[in-house]
Short mmCIF file of C-alpha atoms in Angstrom, two decimals:
data_model
loop_
_atom_site.label_atom_id
_atom_site.label_comp_id
_atom_site.label_asym_id
_atom_site.label_seq_id
_atom_site.Cartn_x
_atom_site.Cartn_y
_atom_site.Cartn_z
CA UNK S 1 -25.38 6.43 -22.86
CA UNK S 2 -24.31 8.15 -19.66
CA UNK S 3 -21.58 10.75 -20.13
CA UNK S 4 -18.12 11.36 -18.71
CA UNK S 5 -18.47 13.57 -15.63
CA UNK S 6 -21.82 12.03 -14.66
CA UNK S 7 -22.37 10.43 -11.30
CA UNK S 8 -22.24 6.63 -11.48
CA UNK S 9 -25.74 5.36 -10.65
CA UNK S 10 -26.54 3.95 -7.24
CA UNK S 11 -26.95 0.20 -7.22
CA UNK S 12 -27.85 -2.61 -4.83
CA UNK S 13 -27.31 -5.99 -6.48
CA UNK S 14 -26.43 -9.62 -5.79
CA UNK S 15 -22.91 -10.81 -6.52
CA UNK S 16 -20.90 -14.02 -6.53
CA UNK S 17 -17.57 -13.91 -4.71
CA UNK S 18 -16.73 -17.59 -4.30
CA UNK S 19 -17.17 -20.92 -6.04
CA UNK S 20 -18.44 -22.49 -2.80
CA UNK S 21 -22.21 -22.46 -2.36
CA UNK S 22 -22.10 -21.60 1.36
CA UNK S 23 -20.02 -18.45 0.79
CA UNK S 24 -20.82 -17.57 -2.83
CA UNK S 25 -23.44 -14.83 -2.56
CA UNK S 26 -23.31 -11.30 -1.18
CA UNK S 27 -25.31 -8.11 -1.53
CA UNK S 28 -23.25 -5.34 -3.06
CA UNK S 29 -23.92 -1.63 -3.46
CA UNK S 30 -22.16 1.55 -4.47
CA UNK S 31 -21.70 2.63 -0.83
CA UNK S 32 -19.30 -0.32 -0.40
CA UNK S 33 -16.91 1.53 -2.71
CA UNK S 34 -17.14 5.13 -1.52
CA UNK S 35 -13.77 6.82 -1.60
CA UNK S 36 -12.28 4.19 -3.94
CA UNK S 37 -11.62 4.09 -7.63
CA UNK S 38 -13.90 1.56 -9.34
CA UNK S 39 -13.42 -0.25 -12.61
CA UNK S 40 -16.82 -1.63 -13.59
CA UNK S 41 -16.93 -3.79 -16.67
CA UNK S 42 -19.95 -5.40 -18.29
CA UNK S 43 -20.08 -8.48 -20.48
CA UNK S 44 -23.07 -9.62 -22.54
CA UNK S 45 -23.71 -13.20 -21.34
CA UNK S 46 -22.29 -16.01 -19.26
CA UNK S 47 -21.34 -19.30 -20.93
CA UNK S 48 -20.08 -17.57 -24.05
CA UNK S 49 -16.69 -17.47 -25.78
CA UNK S 50 -15.18 -13.95 -25.71
CA UNK S 51 -16.39 -13.03 -22.21
CA UNK S 52 -14.31 -15.50 -20.18
CA UNK S 53 -11.12 -14.31 -21.89
CA UNK S 54 -11.76 -10.79 -20.59
CA UNK S 55 -13.02 -11.81 -17.16
CA UNK S 56 -10.00 -14.05 -16.59
CA UNK S 57 -7.65 -11.25 -17.70
CA UNK S 58 -9.24 -8.79 -15.28
CA UNK S 59 -8.70 -11.48 -12.64
CA UNK S 60 -5.02 -11.89 -13.54
CA UNK S 61 -4.57 -8.08 -13.44
CA UNK S 62 -6.58 -7.57 -10.23
CA UNK S 63 -3.44 -7.00 -8.12
CA UNK S 64 -2.44 -4.23 -10.55
CA UNK S 65 -5.81 -2.55 -9.99
CA UNK S 66 -5.53 -3.06 -6.21
CA UNK S 67 -2.06 -1.43 -6.30
CA UNK S 68 -3.83 1.63 -7.72
CA UNK S 69 -6.50 1.58 -4.98
CA UNK S 70 -9.09 0.53 -7.57
CA UNK S 71 -11.79 -2.10 -7.07
CA UNK S 72 -12.89 -4.21 -10.02
CA UNK S 73 -16.51 -5.25 -10.47
CA UNK S 74 -17.65 -7.50 -13.31
CA UNK S 75 -21.31 -7.33 -14.30
CA UNK S 76 -23.73 -9.08 -16.63
CA UNK S 77 -27.49 -9.50 -16.88
CA UNK S 78 -27.27 -13.15 -15.85
CA UNK S 79 -28.49 -14.21 -12.40
CA UNK S 80 -26.15 -14.83 -9.50
CA UNK S 81 -26.96 -18.53 -9.84
CA UNK S 82 -25.83 -18.58 -13.47
CA UNK S 83 -22.65 -16.72 -12.43
CA UNK S 84 -21.96 -19.39 -9.81
CA UNK S 85 -22.57 -22.24 -12.25
CA UNK S 86 -20.27 -20.65 -14.86
CA UNK S 87 -17.63 -19.89 -12.26
CA UNK S 88 -17.65 -23.55 -11.20
CA UNK S 89 -17.72 -24.81 -14.80
CA UNK S 90 -14.92 -22.67 -16.25
CA UNK S 91 -11.50 -23.27 -14.66
CA UNK S 92 -10.18 -19.75 -15.34
CA UNK S 93 -13.15 -18.27 -13.45
CA UNK S 94 -12.99 -20.53 -10.35
CA UNK S 95 -10.95 -18.18 -8.18
CA UNK S 96 -11.77 -14.71 -9.44
CA UNK S 97 -10.66 -12.05 -6.95
CA UNK S 98 -13.53 -9.65 -7.70
CA UNK S 99 -17.33 -9.93 -7.55
CA UNK S 100 -19.37 -11.21 -10.49
CA UNK S 101 -22.40 -8.94 -10.17
CA UNK S 102 -25.91 -9.82 -11.35
CA UNK S 103 -27.88 -7.05 -13.07
CA UNK S 104 -30.69 -9.45 -13.93
CA UNK S 105 -33.35 -6.71 -13.94
CA UNK S 106 -31.09 -4.61 -16.21
CA UNK S 107 -31.57 -1.62 -13.92
CA UNK S 108 -27.90 -0.57 -13.73
CA UNK S 109 -27.32 -1.31 -17.42
CA UNK S 110 -30.40 0.75 -18.30
CA UNK S 111 -29.34 3.71 -16.14
CA UNK S 112 -25.95 3.62 -17.82
CA UNK S 113 -27.58 3.43 -21.24
CA UNK S 114 -25.73 0.27 -22.29
CA UNK S 115 -28.53 -2.22 -22.97
CA UNK S 116 -28.20 -3.63 -26.47
CA UNK S 117 -31.84 -3.53 -27.55
CA UNK S 118 -31.46 -6.14 -30.30
CA UNK S 119 -29.88 -8.73 -28.00
CA UNK S 120 -31.39 -7.73 -24.64
CA UNK S 121 -27.98 -7.80 -22.92
CA UNK S 122 -25.45 -5.26 -21.69
CA UNK S 123 -22.97 -3.91 -24.17
CA UNK S 124 -19.33 -4.84 -23.64
CA UNK S 125 -18.73 -1.63 -21.64
CA UNK S 126 -16.08 -0.48 -19.18
CA UNK S 127 -16.34 2.44 -16.75
CA UNK S 128 -13.65 3.98 -14.56
CA UNK S 129 -15.25 5.78 -11.63
CA UNK S 130 -13.24 8.11 -9.37
CA UNK S 131 -13.41 8.14 -5.54
CA UNK S 132 -16.13 10.82 -5.70
CA UNK S 133 -18.35 8.52 -7.78
CA UNK S 134 -17.84 10.43 -11.04
CA UNK S 135 -17.44 8.59 -14.33
CA UNK S 136 -14.04 9.45 -15.78
CA UNK S 137 -13.74 6.89 -18.60
CA UNK S 138 -16.16 4.90 -20.76
CA UNK S 139 -15.24 2.34 -23.39
CA UNK S 140 -17.70 0.19 -25.33
CA UNK S 141 -16.76 -2.40 -27.91
CA UNK S 142 -18.82 -4.54 -30.26
CA UNK S 143 -20.35 -7.62 -28.64
CA UNK S 144 -17.92 -9.79 -30.64
CA UNK S 145 -14.72 -7.93 -29.71
CA UNK S 146 -12.92 -8.28 -26.38
CA UNK S 147 -11.44 -5.26 -24.67
CA UNK S 148 -7.79 -4.63 -23.75
CA UNK S 149 -7.37 -4.75 -19.96
CA UNK S 150 -3.91 -3.18 -20.21
CA UNK S 151 -5.51 -0.14 -21.84
CA UNK S 152 -7.93 0.16 -18.91
CA UNK S 153 -4.94 0.11 -16.53
CA UNK S 154 -3.10 2.70 -18.67
CA UNK S 155 -6.09 5.06 -18.60
CA UNK S 156 -6.52 4.55 -14.84
CA UNK S 157 -2.85 5.48 -14.37
CA UNK S 158 -3.32 8.59 -16.50
CA UNK S 159 -6.46 9.66 -14.63
CA UNK S 160 -4.74 9.21 -11.30
CA UNK S 161 -1.93 11.61 -12.28
CA UNK S 162 -4.48 14.43 -12.56
CA UNK S 163 -2.13 15.77 -15.26
CA UNK S 164 -2.28 16.18 -19.02
CA UNK S 165 -1.16 12.87 -20.54
CA UNK S 166 -0.19 12.64 -24.21
CA UNK S 167 -1.19 9.93 -26.65
CA UNK S 168 0.20 6.49 -25.74
CA UNK S 169 1.39 7.78 -22.34
CA UNK S 170 2.36 5.14 -19.78
CA UNK S 171 2.94 5.34 -16.03
CA UNK S 172 6.31 6.85 -15.21
CA UNK S 173 6.57 8.86 -18.42
CA UNK S 174 6.53 12.64 -18.53
CA UNK S 175 3.19 14.39 -18.54
CA UNK S 176 2.52 17.58 -20.48
CA UNK S 177 3.53 20.71 -18.59
CA UNK S 178 1.76 23.91 -19.62
#
């Protein structure tokens, strides 16, 4: 798996940004996010049970990420057409405020080292990437266990202080002064 401090791989992928067919699809690449914090999270498959709980929560918290000048991207190995169908089918995904990105060729997942060989899907992985394109945080959970979006926000807050942050630190609390 790619390491903290590595450059996030370049990508050029299809994404779904709307539930309406005439405005659903866009091309998306890493250059679109230069100079911004990125939170890139991967889920194993569309039309499953744990994944929509996480995707919907990232959607509900999107304004919190935007307030921190961070762009959220959700990614799976499903096609953009499957993303659109799922988005239309699942009420909590209808109006997501971030792109659902298709890594159907598994190129980005492979470069990141997060392809689950047994299942042929991306691991349930989350990356925080700084404005210089460097990976600053990686979290991977078992395919059956959803992640905690509040923890991703907490770590983003800590990284953005550029200070030493103790265990369980939250935004507004004292950092460690050396």
